[in-house]
Short mmCIF file of C-alpha atoms and ligand atoms in Angstrom, two decimals:
data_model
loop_
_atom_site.label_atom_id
_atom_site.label_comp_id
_atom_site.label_asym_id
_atom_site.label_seq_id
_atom_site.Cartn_x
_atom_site.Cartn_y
_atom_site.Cartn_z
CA UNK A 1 13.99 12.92 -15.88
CA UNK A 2 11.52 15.10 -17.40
CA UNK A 3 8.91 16.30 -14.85
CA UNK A 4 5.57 18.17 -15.04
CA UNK A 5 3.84 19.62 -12.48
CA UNK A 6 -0.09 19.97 -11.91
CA UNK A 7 -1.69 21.76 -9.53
CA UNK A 8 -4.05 20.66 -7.33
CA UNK A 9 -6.85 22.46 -5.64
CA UNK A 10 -7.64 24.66 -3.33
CA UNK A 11 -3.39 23.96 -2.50
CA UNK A 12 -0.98 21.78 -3.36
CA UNK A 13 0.95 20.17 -7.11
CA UNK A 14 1.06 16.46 -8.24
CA UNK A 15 4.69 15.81 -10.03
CA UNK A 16 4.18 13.69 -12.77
CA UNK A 17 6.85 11.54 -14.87
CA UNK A 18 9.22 10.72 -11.63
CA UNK A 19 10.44 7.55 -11.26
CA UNK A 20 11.68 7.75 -7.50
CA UNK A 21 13.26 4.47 -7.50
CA UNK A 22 15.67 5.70 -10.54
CA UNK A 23 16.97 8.43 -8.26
CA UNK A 24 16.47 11.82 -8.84
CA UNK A 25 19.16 14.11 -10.37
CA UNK A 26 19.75 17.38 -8.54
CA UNK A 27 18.00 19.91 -11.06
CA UNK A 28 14.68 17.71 -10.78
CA UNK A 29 15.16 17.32 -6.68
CA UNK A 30 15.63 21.79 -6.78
CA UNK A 31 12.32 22.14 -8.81
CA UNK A 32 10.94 19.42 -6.40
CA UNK A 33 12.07 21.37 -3.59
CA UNK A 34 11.08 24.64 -4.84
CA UNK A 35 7.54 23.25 -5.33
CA UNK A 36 7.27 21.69 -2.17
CA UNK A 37 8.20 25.30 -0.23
CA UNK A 38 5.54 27.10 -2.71
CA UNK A 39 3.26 24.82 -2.93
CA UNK A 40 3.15 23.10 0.84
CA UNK A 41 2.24 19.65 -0.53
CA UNK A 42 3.50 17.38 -3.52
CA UNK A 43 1.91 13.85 -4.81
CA UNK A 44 4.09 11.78 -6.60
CA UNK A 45 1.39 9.37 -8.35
CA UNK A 46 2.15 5.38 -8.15
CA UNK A 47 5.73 5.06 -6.97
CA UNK A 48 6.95 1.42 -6.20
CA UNK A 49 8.97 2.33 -3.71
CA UNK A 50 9.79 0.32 -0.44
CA UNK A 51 11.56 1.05 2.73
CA UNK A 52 14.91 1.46 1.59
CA UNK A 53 14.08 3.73 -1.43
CA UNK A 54 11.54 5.74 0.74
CA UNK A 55 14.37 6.30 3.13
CA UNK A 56 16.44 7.14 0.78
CA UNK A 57 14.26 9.71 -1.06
CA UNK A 58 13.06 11.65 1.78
CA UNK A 59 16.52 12.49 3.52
CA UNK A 60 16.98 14.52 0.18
CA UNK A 61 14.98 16.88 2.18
CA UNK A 62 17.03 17.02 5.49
CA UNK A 63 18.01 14.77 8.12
CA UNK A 64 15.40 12.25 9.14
CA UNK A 65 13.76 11.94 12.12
CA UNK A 66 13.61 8.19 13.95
CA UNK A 67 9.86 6.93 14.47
CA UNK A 68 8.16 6.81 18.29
CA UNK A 69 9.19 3.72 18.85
CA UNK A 70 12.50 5.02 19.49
CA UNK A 71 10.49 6.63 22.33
CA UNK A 72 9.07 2.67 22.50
CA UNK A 73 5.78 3.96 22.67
CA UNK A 74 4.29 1.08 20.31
CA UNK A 75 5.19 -2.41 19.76
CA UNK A 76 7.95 -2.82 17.62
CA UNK A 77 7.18 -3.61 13.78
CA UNK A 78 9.40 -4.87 11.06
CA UNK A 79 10.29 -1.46 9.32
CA UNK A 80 13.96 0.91 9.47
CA UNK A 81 14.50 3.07 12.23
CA UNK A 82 13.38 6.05 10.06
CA UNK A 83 10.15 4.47 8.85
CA UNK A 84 6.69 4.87 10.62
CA UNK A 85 4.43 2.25 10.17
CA UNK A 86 0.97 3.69 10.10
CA UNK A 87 -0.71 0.40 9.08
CA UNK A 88 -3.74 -1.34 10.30
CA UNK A 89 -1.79 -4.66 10.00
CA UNK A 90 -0.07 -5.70 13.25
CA UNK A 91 2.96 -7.32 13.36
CA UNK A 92 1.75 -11.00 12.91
CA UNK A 93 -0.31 -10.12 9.54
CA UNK A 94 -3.63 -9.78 11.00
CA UNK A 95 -5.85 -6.35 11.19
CA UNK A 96 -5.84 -4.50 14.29
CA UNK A 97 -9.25 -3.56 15.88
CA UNK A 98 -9.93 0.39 17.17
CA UNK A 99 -9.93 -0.80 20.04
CA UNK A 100 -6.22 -2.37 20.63
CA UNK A 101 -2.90 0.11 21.73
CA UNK A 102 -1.71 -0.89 18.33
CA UNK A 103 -4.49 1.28 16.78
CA UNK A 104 -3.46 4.33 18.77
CA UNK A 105 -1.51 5.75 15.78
CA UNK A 106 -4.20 5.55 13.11
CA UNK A 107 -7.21 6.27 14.78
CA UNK A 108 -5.19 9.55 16.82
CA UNK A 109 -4.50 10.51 12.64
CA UNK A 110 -8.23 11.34 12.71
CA UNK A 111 -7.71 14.28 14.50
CA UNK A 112 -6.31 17.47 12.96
CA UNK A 113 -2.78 17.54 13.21
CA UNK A 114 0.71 18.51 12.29
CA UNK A 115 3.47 15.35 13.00
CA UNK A 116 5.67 16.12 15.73
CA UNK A 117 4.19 19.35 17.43
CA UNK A 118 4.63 17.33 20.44
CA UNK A 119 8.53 17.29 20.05
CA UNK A 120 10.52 20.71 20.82
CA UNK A 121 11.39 20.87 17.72
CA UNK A 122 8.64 19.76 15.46
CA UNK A 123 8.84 17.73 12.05
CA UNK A 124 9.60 20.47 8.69
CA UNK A 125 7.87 17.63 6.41
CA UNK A 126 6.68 14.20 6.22
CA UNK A 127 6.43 11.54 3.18
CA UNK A 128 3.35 9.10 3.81
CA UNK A 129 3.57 6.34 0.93
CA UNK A 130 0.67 4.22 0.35
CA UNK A 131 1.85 0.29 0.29
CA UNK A 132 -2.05 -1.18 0.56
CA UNK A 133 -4.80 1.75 0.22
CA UNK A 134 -8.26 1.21 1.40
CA UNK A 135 -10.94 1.07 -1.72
CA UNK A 136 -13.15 3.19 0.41
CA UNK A 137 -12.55 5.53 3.05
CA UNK A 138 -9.11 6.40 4.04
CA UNK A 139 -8.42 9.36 1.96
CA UNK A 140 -5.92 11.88 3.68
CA UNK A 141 -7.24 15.56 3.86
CA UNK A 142 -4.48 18.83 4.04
CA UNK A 143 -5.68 21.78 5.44
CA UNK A 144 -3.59 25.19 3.54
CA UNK A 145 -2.84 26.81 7.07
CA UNK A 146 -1.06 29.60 5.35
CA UNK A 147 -4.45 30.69 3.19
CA UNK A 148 -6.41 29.99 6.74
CA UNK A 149 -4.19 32.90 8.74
CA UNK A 150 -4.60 34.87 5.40
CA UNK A 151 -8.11 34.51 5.52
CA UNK A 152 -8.12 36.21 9.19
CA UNK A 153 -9.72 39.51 9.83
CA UNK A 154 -6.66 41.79 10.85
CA UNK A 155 -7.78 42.28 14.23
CA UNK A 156 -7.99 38.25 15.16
CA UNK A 157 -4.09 38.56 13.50
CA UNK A 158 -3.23 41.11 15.63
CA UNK A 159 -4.71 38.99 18.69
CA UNK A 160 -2.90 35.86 17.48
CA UNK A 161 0.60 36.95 17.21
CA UNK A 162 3.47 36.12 19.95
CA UNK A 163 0.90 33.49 21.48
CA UNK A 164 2.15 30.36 22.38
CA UNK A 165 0.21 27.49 22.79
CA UNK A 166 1.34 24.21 25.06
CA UNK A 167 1.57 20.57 22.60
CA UNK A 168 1.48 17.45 24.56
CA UNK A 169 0.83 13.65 23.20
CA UNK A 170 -0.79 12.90 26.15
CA UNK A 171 -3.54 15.68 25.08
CA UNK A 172 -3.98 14.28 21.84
CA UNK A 173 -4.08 10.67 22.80
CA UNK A 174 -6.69 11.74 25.95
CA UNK A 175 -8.72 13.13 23.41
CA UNK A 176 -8.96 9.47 21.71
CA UNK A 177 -9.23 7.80 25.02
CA UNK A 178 -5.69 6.63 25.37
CA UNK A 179 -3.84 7.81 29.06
CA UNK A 180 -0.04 7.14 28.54
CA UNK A 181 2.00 5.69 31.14
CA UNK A 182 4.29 7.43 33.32
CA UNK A 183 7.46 6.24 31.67
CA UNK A 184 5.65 8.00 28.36
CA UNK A 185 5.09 11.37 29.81
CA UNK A 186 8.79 11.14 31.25
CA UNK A 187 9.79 10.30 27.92
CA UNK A 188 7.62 13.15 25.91
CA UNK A 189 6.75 16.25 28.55
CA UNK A 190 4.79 19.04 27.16
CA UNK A 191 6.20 21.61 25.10
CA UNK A 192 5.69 25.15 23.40
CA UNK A 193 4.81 26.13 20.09
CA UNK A 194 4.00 29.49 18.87
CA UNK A 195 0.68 29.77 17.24
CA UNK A 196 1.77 32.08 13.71
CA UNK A 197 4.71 31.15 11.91
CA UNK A 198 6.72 32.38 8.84
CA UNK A 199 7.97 30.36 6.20
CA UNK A 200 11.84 30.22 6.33
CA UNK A 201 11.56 30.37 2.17
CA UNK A 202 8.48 32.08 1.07
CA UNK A 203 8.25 34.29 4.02
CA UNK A 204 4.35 33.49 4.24
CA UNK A 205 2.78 33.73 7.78
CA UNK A 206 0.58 30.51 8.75
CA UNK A 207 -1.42 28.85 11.46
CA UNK A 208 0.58 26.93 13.47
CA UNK A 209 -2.49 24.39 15.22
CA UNK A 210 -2.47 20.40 16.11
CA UNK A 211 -4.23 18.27 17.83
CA UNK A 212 -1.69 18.21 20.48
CA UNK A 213 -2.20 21.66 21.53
CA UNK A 214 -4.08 22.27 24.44
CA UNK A 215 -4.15 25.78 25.71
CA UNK A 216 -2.48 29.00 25.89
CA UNK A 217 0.32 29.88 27.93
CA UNK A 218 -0.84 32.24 30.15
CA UNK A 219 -4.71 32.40 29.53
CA UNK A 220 -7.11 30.55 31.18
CA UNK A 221 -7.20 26.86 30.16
CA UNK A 222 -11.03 27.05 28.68
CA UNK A 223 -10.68 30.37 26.96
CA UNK A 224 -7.57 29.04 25.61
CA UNK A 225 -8.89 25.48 24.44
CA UNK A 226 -12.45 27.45 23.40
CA UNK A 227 -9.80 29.86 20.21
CA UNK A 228 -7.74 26.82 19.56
CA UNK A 229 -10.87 25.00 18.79
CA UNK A 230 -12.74 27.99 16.65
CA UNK A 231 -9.27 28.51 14.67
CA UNK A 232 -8.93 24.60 14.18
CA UNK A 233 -12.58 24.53 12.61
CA UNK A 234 -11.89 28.15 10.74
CA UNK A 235 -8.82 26.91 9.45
CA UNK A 236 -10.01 23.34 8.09
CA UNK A 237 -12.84 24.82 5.99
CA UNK A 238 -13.48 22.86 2.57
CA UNK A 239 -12.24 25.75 0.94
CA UNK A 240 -8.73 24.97 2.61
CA UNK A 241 -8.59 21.74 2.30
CA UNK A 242 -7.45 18.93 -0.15
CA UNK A 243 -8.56 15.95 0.17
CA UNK A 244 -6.10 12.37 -1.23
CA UNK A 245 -7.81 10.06 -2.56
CA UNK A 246 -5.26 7.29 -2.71
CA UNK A 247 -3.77 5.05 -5.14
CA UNK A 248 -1.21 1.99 -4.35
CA UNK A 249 1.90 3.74 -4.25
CA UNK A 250 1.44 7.05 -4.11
CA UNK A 251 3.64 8.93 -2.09
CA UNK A 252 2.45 12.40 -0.48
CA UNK A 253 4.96 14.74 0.83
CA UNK A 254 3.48 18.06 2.74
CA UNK A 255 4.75 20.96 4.62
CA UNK A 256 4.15 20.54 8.57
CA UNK A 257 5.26 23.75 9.05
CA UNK A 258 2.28 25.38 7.21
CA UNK A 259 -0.59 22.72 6.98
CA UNK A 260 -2.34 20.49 8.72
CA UNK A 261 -3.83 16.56 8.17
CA UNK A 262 -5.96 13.87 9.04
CA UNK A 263 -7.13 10.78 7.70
CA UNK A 264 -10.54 9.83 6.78
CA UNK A 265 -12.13 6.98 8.73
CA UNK A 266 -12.38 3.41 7.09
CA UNK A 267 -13.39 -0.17 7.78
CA UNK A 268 -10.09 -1.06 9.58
CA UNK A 269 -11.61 -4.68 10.16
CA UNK A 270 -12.57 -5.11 6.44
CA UNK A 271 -9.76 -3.27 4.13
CA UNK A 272 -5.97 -3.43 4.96
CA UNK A 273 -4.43 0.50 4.64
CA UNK A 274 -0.79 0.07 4.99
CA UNK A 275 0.90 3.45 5.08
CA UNK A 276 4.70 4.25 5.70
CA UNK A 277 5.72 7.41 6.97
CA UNK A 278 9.49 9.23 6.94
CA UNK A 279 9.66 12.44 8.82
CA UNK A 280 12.08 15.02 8.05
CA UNK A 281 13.43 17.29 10.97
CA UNK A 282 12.53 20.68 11.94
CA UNK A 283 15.45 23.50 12.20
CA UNK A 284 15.12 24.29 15.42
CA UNK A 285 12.37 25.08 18.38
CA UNK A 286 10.15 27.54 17.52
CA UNK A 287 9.76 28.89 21.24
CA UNK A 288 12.74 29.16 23.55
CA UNK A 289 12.09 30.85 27.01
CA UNK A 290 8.80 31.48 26.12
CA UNK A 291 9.34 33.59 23.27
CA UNK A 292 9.38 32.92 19.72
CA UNK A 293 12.81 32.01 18.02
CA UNK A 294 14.31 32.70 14.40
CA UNK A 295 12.57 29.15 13.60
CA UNK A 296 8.87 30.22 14.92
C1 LIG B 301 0.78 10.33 9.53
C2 LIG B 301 -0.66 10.55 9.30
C3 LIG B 301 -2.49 10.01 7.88
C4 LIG B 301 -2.91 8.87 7.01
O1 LIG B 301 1.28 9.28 9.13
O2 LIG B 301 1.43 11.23 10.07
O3 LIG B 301 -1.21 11.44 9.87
O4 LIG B 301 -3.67 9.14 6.08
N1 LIG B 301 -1.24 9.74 8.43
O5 LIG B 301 -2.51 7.74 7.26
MN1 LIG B 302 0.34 12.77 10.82
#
């Protein structure tokens, strides 16, 4: 397999000439891999892959987390135990309006976010693949939280390190009007993440922000919520940020340890966007009695 890589801008590299489907032999997948720890994103143009192949592709990358409906938050669709469906097509084929639980998934993807910061041990990557992209709206925008924390003035560094912030789905989903059940915040309590981390490979440092963080542990809620907010719109800058446009079958796979996402708004009643995720596990907790660990 002979592969070339492009970068993108202001972050990120598009891998051209893989056929994922052909498997990939294990110098290509090192390169990949090497790429994907430098360069915090990868697109891998027009890939006809499906569930299986997806699956299969991804756990290259580490062991694979299972999708929240093992936590049966949503209704069950037709898709592996390690596939996310992030599509605006319900189960019995027809689009699902903002308004229904269904929707919760993609219209909580508007906010800033990194996948899994609600878990203990958040997600190290995900792989979105796009089965049925929208032909307007819908693009997918990474925010380059290492450059962000490099941007920093040293003294806002110097404030920043050893916080820890609290992550909670029922924060996130609040903020898009959603209040989850009892049974759902027995199933997913809050947790702790620290708010600068180091890349286990390049060593960088990084914002660590989502939209499931809250506060700070141990300030006050509001002057907590009032510097996660002014880093989240410091950090998501245009000059940060790359923006997907998508094309059928492109699969994007990005670094949730060092970047953040969102998707773009569309007409979810007109276009169908179907979108499959597969997350790959994190090492570890990065906060463990409320101090950061060797995976912070
Ligand atoms: C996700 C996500 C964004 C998109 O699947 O984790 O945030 O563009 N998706 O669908
Ligand atoms: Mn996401």
């Amino acid at each position: 397999m002979t592969m070339t890589l492009e970068p993108l801008h202001p972050f990120g590299i598009v891998a051209h000439g893989c056929d994922l489907t052909q498997g990939v032999d294990d110098a290509t997948f090192a390169r990949i891999l090497a790429a994907f720890n430098e360069h915090a994103l990868i697109v891998f143009p027009t890939q006809s892959l499906d569930d299986d192949s997806q699956t299969e592709f991804s756990a290259r990358f580490g062991r694979l987390e299972g999708s929240l409906r093992e936590m049966r938050m949503f209704e069950d669709r037709p898709v592996r135990q390690e596939v996310l469906d992030v599509s605006n097509v319900g189960a019995d084929g027809n689009l699902i309006p903002r308004t229904s639980k269904e929707a919760i998934p993609f219209v909580a993807n508007e906010l800033w976010h990194s996948d899994f910061s609600f878990k203990p041990v958040p997600a190290m990557a995900s792989l979105l693949h796009g089965r049925i992209v929208a032909p307007e709206g819908g693009q997918t925008e990474f925010a380059d939280m290492r450059a962000a924390w490099d941007a920093l003035p040293d003294e806002k560094k110097a404030l920043l390190e050893g916080l820890v912030a609290e992550h909670w789905l029922k924060h996130s989903l609040g903020t898009v009007g959603y209040e989850i059940t009892e049974a759902e915040k027995a199933a997913m309590p809050p947790v702790q993440q620290v708010l600068v981390r180091r890349h286990p490979v390049t060593g960088r440092k990084s914002l660590f922000l989502s939209s499931h963080a809250s506060h700070i542990i141990g300030w006050p809620f509001e002057r907590g919520r009032a510097l996660l907010d002014e880093l989240t719109e410091f950090a998501t800058q245009p000059r940060f940020v790359y923006r997907h446009t998508w094309q059928a079958g492109d699969l994007v796979a990005w670094d949730n340890r060092c970047t953040m996402h969102r998707v773009r708004p569309w007409d979810v009643m007109r276009y169908k966007r179907v979108m499959r995720r597969t997350t790959v596990a994190g090492a570890g907790p990065t906060v463990s009695e409320g101090r950061p660990t060797q995976f912070a």
